[in-house]
GROMACS .gro file of C-alpha atoms in nm:
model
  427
    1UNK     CA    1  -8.294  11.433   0.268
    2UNK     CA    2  -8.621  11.596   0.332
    3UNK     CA    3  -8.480  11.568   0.748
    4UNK     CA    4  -8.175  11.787   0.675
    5UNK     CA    5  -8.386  12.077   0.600
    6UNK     CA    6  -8.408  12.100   0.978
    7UNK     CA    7  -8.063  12.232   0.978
    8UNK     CA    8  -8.077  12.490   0.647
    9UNK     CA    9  -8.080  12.805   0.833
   10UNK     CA   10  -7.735  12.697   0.930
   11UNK     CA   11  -7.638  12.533   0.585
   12UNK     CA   12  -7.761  12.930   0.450
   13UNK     CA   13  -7.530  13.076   0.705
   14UNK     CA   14  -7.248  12.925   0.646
   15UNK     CA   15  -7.257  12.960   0.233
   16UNK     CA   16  -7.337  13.353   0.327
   17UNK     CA   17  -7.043  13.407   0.552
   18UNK     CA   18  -6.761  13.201   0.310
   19UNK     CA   19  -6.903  13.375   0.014
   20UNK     CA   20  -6.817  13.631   0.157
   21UNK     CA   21  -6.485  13.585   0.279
   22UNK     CA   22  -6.359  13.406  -0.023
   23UNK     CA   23  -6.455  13.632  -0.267
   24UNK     CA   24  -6.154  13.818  -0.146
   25UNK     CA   25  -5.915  13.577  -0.174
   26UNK     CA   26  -5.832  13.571  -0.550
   27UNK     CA   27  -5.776  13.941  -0.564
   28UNK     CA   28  -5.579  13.943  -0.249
   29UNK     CA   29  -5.252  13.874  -0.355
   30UNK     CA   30  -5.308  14.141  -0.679
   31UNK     CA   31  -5.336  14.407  -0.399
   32UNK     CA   32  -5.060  14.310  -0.162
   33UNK     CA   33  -4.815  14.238  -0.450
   34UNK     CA   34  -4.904  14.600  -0.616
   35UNK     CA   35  -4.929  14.762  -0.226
   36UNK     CA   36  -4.619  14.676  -0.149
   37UNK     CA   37  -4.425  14.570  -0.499
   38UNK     CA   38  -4.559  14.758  -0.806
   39UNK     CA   39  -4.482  14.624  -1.113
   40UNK     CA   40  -4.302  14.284  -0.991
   41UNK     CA   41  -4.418  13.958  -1.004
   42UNK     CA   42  -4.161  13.808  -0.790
   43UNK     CA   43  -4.141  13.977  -0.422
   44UNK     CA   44  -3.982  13.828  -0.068
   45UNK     CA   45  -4.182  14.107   0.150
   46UNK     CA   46  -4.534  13.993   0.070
   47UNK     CA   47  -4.421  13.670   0.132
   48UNK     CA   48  -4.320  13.709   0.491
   49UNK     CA   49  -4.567  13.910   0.578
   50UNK     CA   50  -4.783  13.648   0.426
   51UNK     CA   51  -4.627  13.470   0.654
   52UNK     CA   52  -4.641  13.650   1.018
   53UNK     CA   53  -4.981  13.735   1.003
   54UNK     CA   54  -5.060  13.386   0.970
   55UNK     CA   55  -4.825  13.300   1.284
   56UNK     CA   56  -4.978  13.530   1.450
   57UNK     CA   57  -5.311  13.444   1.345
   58UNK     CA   58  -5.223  13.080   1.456
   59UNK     CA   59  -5.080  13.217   1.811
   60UNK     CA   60  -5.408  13.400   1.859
   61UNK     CA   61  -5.673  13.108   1.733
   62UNK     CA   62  -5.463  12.831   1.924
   63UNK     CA   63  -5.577  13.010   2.216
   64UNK     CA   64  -5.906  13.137   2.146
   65UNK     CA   65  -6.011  12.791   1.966
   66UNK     CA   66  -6.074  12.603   2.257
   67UNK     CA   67  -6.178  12.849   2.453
   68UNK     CA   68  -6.468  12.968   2.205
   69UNK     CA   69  -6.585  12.609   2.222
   70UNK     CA   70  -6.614  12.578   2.570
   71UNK     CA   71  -6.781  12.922   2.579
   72UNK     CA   72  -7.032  12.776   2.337
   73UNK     CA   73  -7.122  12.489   2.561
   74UNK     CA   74  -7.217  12.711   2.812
   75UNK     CA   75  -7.370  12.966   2.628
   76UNK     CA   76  -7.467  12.853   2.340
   77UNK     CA   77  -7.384  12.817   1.965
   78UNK     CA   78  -7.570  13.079   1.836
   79UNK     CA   79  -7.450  13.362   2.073
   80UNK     CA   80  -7.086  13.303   1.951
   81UNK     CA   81  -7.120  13.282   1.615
   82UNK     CA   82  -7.225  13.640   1.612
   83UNK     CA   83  -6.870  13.785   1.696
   84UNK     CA   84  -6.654  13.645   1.476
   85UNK     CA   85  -6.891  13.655   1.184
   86UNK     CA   86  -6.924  14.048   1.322
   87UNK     CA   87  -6.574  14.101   1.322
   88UNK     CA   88  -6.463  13.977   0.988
   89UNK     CA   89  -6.654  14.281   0.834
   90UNK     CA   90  -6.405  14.538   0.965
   91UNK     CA   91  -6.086  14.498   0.768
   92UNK     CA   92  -6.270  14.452   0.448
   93UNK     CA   93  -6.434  14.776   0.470
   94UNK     CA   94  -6.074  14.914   0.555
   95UNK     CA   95  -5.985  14.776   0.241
   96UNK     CA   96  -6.296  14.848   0.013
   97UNK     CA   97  -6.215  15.266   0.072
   98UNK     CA   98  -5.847  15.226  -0.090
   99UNK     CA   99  -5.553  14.986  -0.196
  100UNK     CA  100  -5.288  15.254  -0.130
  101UNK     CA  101  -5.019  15.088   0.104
  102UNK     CA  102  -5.127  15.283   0.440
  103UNK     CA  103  -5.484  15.158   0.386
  104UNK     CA  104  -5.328  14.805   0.337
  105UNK     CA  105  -5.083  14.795   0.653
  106UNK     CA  106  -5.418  14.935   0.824
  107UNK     CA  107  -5.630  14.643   0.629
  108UNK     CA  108  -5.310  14.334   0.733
  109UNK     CA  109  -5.320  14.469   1.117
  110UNK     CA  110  -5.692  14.466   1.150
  111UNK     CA  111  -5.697  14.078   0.975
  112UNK     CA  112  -5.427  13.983   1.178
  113UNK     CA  113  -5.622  14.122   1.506
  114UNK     CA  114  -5.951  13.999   1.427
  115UNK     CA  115  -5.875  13.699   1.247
  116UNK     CA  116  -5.706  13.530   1.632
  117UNK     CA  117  -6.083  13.562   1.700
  118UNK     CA  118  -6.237  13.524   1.385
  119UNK     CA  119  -6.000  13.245   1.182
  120UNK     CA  120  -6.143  12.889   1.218
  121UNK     CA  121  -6.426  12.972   1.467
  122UNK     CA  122  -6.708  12.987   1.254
  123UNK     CA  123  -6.649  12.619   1.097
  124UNK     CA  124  -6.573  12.518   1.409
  125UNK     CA  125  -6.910  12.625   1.593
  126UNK     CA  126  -7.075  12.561   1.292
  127UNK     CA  127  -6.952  12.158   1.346
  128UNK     CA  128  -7.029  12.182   1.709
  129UNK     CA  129  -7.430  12.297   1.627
  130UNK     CA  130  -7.458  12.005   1.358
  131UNK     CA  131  -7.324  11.719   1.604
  132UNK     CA  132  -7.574  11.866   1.875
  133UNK     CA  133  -7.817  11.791   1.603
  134UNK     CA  134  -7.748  11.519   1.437
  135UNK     CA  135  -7.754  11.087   1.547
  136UNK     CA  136  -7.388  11.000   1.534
  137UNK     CA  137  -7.482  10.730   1.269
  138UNK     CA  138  -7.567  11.020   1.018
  139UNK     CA  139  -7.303  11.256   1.188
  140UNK     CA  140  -7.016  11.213   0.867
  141UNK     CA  141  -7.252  11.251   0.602
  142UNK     CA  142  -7.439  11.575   0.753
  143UNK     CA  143  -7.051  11.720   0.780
  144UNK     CA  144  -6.951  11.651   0.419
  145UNK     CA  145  -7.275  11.875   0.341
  146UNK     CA  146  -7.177  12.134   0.580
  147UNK     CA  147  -6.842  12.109   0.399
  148UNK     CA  148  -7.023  12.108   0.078
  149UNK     CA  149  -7.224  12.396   0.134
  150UNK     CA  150  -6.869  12.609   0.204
  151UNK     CA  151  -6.731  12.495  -0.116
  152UNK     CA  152  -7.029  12.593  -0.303
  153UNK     CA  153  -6.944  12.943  -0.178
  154UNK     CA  154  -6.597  12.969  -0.347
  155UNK     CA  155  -6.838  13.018  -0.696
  156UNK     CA  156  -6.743  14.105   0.021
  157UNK     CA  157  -6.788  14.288   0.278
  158UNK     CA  158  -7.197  14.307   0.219
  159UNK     CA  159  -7.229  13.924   0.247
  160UNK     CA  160  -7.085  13.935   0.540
  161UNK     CA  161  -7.277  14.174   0.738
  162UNK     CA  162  -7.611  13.985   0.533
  163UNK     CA  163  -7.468  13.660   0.680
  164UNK     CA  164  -7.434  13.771   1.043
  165UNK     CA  165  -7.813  13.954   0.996
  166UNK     CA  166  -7.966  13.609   0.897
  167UNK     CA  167  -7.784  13.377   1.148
  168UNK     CA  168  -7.928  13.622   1.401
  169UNK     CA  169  -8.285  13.629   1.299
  170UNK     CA  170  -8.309  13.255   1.153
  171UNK     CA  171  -8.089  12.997   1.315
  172UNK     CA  172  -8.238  12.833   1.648
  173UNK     CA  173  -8.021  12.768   1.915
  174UNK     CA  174  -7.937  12.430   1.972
  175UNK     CA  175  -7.832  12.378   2.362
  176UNK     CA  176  -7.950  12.681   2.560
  177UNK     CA  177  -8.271  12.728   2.760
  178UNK     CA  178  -8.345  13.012   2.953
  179UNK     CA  179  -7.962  13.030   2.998
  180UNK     CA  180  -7.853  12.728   3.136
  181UNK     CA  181  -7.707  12.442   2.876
  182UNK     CA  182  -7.947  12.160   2.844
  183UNK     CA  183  -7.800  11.776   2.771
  184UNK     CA  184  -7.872  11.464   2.617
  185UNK     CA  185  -7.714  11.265   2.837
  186UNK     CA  186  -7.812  10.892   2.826
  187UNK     CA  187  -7.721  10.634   2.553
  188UNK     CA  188  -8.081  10.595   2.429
  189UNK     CA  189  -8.153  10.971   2.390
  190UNK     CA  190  -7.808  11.058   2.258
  191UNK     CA  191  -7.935  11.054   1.888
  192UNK     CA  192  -8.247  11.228   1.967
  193UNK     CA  193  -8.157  11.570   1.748
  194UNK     CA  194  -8.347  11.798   1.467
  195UNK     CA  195  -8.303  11.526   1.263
  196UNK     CA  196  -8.529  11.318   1.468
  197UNK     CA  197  -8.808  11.507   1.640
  198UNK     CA  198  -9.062  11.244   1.700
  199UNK     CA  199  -8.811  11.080   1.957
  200UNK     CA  200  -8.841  11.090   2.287
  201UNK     CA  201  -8.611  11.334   2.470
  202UNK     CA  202  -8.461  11.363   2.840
  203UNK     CA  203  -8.264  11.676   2.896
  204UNK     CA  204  -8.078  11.710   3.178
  205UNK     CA  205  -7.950  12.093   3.335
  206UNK     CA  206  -7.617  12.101   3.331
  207UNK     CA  207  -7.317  12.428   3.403
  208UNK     CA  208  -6.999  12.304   3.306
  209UNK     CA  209  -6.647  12.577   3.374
  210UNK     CA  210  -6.645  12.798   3.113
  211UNK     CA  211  -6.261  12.886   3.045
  212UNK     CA  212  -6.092  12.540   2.902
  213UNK     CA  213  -5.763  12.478   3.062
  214UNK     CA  214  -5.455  12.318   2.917
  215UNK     CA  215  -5.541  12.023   3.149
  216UNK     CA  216  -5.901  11.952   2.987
  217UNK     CA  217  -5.719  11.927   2.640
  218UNK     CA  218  -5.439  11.697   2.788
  219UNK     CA  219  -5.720  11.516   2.995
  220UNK     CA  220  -5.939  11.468   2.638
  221UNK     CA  221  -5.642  11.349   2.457
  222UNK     CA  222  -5.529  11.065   2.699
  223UNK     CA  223  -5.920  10.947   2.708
  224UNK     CA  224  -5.903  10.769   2.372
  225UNK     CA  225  -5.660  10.650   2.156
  226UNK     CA  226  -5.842  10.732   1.860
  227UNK     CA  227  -5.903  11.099   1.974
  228UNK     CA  228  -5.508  11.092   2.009
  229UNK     CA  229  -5.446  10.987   1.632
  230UNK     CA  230  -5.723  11.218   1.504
  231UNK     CA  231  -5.531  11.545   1.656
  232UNK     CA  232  -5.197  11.401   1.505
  233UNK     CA  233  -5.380  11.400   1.150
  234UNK     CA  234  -5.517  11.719   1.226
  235UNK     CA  235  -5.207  11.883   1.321
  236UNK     CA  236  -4.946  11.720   0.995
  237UNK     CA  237  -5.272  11.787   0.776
  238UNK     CA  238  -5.349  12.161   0.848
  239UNK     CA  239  -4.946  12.219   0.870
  240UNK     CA  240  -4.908  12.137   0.500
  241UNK     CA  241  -5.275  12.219   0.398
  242UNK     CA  242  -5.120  12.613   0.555
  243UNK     CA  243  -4.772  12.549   0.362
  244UNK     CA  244  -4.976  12.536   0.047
  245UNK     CA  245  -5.219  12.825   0.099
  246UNK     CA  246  -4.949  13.067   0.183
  247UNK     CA  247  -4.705  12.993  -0.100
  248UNK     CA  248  -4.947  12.860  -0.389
  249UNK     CA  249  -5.069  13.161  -0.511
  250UNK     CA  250  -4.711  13.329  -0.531
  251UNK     CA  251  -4.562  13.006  -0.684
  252UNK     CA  252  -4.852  13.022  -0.974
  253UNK     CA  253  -4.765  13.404  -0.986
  254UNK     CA  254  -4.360  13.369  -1.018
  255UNK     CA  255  -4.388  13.119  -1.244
  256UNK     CA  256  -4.698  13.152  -1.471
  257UNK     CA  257  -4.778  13.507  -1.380
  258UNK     CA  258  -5.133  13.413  -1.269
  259UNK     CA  259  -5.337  13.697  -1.150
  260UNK     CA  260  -5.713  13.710  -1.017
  261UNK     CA  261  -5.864  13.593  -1.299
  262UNK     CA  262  -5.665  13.231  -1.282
  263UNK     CA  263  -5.690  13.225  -0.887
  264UNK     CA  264  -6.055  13.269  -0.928
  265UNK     CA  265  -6.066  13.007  -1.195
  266UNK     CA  266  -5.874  12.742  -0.929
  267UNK     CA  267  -6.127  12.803  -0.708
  268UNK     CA  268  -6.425  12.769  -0.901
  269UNK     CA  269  -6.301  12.441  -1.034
  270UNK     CA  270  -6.234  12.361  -0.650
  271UNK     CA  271  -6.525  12.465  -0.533
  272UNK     CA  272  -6.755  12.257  -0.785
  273UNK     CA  273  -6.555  11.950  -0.738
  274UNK     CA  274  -6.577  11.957  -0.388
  275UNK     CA  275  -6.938  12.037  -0.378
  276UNK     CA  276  -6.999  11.739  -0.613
  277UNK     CA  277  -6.829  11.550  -0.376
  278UNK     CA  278  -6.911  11.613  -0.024
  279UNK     CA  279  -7.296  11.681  -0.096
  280UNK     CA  280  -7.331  11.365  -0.343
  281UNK     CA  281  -7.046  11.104  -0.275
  282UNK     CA  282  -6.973  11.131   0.066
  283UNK     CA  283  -7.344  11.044   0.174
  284UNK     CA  284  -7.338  10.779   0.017
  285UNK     CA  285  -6.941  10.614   0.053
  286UNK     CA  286  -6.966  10.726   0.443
  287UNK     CA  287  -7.193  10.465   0.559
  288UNK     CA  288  -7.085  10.184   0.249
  289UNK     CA  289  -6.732  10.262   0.358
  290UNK     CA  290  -6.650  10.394   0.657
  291UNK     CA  291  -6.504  10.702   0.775
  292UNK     CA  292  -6.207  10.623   0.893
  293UNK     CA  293  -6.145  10.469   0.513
  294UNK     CA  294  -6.257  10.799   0.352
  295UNK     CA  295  -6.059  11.008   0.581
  296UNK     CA  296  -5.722  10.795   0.437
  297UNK     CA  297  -5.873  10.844   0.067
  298UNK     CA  298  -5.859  11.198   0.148
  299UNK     CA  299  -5.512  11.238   0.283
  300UNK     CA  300  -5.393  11.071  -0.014
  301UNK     CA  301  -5.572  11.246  -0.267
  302UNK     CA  302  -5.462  11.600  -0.077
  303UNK     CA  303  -5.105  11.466  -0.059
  304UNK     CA  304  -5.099  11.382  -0.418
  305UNK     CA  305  -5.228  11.745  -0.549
  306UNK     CA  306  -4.981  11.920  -0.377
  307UNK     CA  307  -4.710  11.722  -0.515
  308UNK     CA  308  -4.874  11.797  -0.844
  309UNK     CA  309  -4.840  12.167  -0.795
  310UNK     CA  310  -4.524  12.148  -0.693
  311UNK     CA  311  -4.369  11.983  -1.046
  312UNK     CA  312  -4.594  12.217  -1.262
  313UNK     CA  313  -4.406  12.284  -1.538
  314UNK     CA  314  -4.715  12.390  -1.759
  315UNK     CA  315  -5.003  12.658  -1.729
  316UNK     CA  316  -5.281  12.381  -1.707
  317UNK     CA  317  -5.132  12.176  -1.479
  318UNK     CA  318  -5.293  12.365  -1.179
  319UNK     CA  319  -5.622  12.321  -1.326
  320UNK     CA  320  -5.558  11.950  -1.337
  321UNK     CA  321  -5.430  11.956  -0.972
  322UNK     CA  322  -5.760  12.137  -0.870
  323UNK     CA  323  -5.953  11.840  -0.964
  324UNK     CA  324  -5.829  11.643  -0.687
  325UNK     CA  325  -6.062  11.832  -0.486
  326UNK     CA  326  -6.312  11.573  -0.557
  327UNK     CA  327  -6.164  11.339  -0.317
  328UNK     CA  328  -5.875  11.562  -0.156
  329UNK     CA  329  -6.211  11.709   0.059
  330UNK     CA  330  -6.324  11.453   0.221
  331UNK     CA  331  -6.058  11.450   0.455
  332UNK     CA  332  -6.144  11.735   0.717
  333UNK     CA  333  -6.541  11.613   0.776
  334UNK     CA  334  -6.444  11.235   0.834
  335UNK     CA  335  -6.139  11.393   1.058
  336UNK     CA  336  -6.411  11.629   1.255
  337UNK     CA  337  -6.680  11.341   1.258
  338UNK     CA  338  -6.451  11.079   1.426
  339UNK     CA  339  -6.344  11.329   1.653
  340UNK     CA  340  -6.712  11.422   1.751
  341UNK     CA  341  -6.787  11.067   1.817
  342UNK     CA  342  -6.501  11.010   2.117
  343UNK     CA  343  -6.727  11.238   2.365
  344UNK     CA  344  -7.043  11.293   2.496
  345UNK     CA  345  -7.330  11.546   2.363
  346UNK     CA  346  -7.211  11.788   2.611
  347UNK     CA  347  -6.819  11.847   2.516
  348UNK     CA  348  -6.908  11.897   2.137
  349UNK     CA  349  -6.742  12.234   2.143
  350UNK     CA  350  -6.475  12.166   2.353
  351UNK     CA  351  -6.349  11.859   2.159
  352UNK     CA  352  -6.402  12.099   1.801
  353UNK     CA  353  -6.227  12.384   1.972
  354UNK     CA  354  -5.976  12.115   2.056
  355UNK     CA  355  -5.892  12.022   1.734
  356UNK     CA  356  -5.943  12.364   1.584
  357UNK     CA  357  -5.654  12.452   1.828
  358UNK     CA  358  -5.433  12.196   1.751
  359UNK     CA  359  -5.444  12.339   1.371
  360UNK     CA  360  -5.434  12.659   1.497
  361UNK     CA  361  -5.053  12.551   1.650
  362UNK     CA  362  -4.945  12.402   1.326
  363UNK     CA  363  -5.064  12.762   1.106
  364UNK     CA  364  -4.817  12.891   1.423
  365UNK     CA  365  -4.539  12.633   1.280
  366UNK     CA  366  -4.651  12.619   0.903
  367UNK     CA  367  -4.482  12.954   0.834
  368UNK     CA  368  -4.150  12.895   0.975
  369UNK     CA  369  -4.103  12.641   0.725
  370UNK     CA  370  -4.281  12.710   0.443
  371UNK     CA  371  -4.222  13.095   0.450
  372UNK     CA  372  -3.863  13.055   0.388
  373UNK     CA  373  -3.843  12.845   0.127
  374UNK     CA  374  -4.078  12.972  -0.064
  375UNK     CA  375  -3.923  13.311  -0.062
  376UNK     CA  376  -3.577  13.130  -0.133
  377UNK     CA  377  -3.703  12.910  -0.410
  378UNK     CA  378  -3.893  13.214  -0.609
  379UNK     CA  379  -3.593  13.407  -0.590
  380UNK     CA  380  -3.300  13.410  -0.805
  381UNK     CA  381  -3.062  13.251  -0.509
  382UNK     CA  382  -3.198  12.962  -0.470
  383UNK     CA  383  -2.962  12.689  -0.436
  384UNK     CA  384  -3.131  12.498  -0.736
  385UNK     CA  385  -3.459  12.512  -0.959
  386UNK     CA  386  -3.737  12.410  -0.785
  387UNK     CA  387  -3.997  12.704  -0.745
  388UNK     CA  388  -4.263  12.453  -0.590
  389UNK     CA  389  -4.016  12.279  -0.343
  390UNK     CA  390  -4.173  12.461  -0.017
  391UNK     CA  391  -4.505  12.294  -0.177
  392UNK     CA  392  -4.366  11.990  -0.204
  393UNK     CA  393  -4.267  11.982   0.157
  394UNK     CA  394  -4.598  12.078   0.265
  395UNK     CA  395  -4.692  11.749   0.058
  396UNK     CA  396  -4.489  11.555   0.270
  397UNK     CA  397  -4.629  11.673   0.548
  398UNK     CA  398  -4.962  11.569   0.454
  399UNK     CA  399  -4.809  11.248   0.374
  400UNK     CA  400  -4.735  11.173   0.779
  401UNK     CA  401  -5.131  11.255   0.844
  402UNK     CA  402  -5.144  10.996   0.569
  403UNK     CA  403  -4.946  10.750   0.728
  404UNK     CA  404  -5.117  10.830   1.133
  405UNK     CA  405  -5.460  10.781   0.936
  406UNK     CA  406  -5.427  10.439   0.817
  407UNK     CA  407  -5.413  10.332   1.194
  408UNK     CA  408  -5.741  10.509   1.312
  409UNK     CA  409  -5.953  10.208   1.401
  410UNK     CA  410  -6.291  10.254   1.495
  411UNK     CA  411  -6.354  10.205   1.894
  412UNK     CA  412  -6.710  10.269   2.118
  413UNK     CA  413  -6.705  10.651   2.217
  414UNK     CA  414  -6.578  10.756   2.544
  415UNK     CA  415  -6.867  10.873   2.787
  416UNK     CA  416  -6.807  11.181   2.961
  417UNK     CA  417  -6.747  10.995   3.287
  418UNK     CA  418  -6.470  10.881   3.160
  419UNK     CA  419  -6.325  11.205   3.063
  420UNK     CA  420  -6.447  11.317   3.392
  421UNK     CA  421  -6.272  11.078   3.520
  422UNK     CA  422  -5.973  11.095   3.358
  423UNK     CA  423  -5.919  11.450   3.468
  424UNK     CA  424  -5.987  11.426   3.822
  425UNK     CA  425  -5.700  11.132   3.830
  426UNK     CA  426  -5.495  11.371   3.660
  427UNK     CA  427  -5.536  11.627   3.941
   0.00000   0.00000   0.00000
């Protein structure tokens, strides 16, 4: 443990900036609902605006994703972490001078705007700097803490700008040198990282294209088989993982009349139990297990909370379904670490931005499901009395990455010949 201090100034990053960001979130849907319907617990509008934004948000991040990645190959991580952990500051100081409704449409268009940038990019750089750093062997467990250390966060605008101050001053780049993108390229050297400084290292100068086409993303999905599967769990897992985000908290409101106070509770008892689990348990099942098991342990355990929020029929059964956290989380970090394994030391942000993309598409989808039926269900036309049906859906959803995830088999990584390769065939 005493080698993962080599990575805390990013560890203390990333706890800054999703402190900050999710303090919001529990009071969030207190200020559209009284914005926009005051005095109502039940409302269609916030729904569906709940509802573009995230499309949009999706539209702008499934473009940006891999593009932000590839920028960061070139570039470095460090350099584009600082504009989208800039950015998120603006609309919350929008919001911090008043809650009347012109301040909020002001507040939901400046989200919607920055967050095509902003949404996603952080994590996703964030997992690109720690497989830079990190010996694949150790890669899963390293992730979970990442993973960890943003669910410790869930227990404003300030943070944010502290955050962005820190990364800036404290966090070492990991692949630039005097501007040019230095490479571990050979199989000996690949696991030569922070976590392992007395190895020998061979860098080799490299400029790669900076602007990712549709063809690279095409071109890294027909290179491996496993790659392939992972983006198919990515995309079924993030469409119902968005499903239940933008309906749960106006399903608990509807129908229990939750406000901040019980959102904030959820996501306390989330945060701890995913903590617990991706700081203490998955170091040590990872390696025992595998994490191609774990990653199926996950799915199921996701699957299985939703469809426990969806038949609620009692105050504290949300409480209960936040437990599941303890397992439901280690999902995304096996997902990311299998996908970090399929290419060389030198596409880390590209195949990240890849699959950050590929969720990005499904939070474009996600809403034209989910947004519908959840407004349907709440209301009093719904064809019958299920207020958690769009939740179950999203269940089911999660149930397909389920499915795709039990035939992930682990395979050698591709080189980045191969990719290479693969593309110039292609062409």
């Amino acid at each position: 443990m005493e080698k993962v201090s080599a990575l805390s100034h990013l560890f203390m990053t990333v706890f800054l900036y999703n402190f900050s960001t999710f303090m919001v979130i529990p009071a969030i849907t207190d200020v559209t609902m009284s914005a926009l319907c005051p005095g109502e617990d039940e409302c269609s509008l916030p729904i569906y605006l709940t509802g573009i934004q995230q499309a949009i948000m999706g539209l702008g991040t499934l473009v940006m994703m891999p593009l932000i990645g590839n920028l960061s190959d070139t570039y470095g991580r460090k350099a584009l972490l600082t504009v989208p952990m800039s950015l998120t500051v603006i609309p919350l100081a929008v919001l911090a001078c008043s809650r009347e409704k012109n301040y909020f449409y002001a507040y939901y268009v400046l989200k919607t705007l920055t967050a095509m940038l902003c949404e996603g990019s952080v994590h996703c750089l964030a997992l690109a700097y720690v497989a830079d750093n990190t010996p694949e062997n150790r890669r899963a467990s390293i992730f979970g803490i990442l993973s960890g250390i943003g669910s410790s966060a869930f227990v404003s605008a300030t943070l944010a700008v502290i955050a962005t101050v820190y990364m800036r001053v404290f966090l070492p780049e990991s692949i630039v040198d005097d501007g040019v993108s230095t490479w571990r390229n050979t199989k000996e050297n690949a696991n030569v990282s922070l976590l392992d400084k007395d190895a020998d290292s061979i860098k080799n100068v490299r400029i790669f294209k900076t602007i990712t086409s549709f063809d690279d993303t095409i071109s890294l999905l027909r290179s491996s088989l496993t790659f392939s599967q992972v983006a198919i769990v990515a995309f079924f897992n993030n469409i119902g993982d968005a499903g239940l985000h933008a309906a749960l908290m106006y399903y608990l409101k509807a129908s229990f009349h939750f406000n901040k106070n019980q959102f904030a509770d959820l996501m306390v008892i989330s945060g701890i139990a995913g903590t617990i689990s991706q700081m203490l348990l998955m170091p040590m099942l990872a390696p025992a297990i595998g994490e191609e098991k774990l990653l199926s342990i996950g799915l199921f355990f996701s699957c299985a909370h939703m469809l426990l929020y969806s038949i609620a029929r009692s105050s504290w059964v949300p409480y209960a379904a936040a437990m599941f956290s303890l397992l439901a989380v280690f999902a995304l970090p096996c997902l990311r670490s299998i996908a970090s394994k399929q290419v060389g030391p030198n596409e880390q942000g590209k195949v990240q931005g890849c699959i950050s993309g590929l969720c990005s598409f499904a939070n474009v989808v996600s809403p034209w499901l989910f947004s519908p039926l959840t407004a349907l269900f709440l209301s009093e036309s719904a064809p019958f009395h299920f207020p958690g049906f769009s939740i179950t859906c999203a269940g089911f959803a999660v149930m397909i990455a389920f499915a795709q995830s039990i035939m992930i088999r682990a395979v050698r990584p591709i080189s980045n010949s191969e990719v290479r390769n693969c593309n110039c065939a292609e062409l």
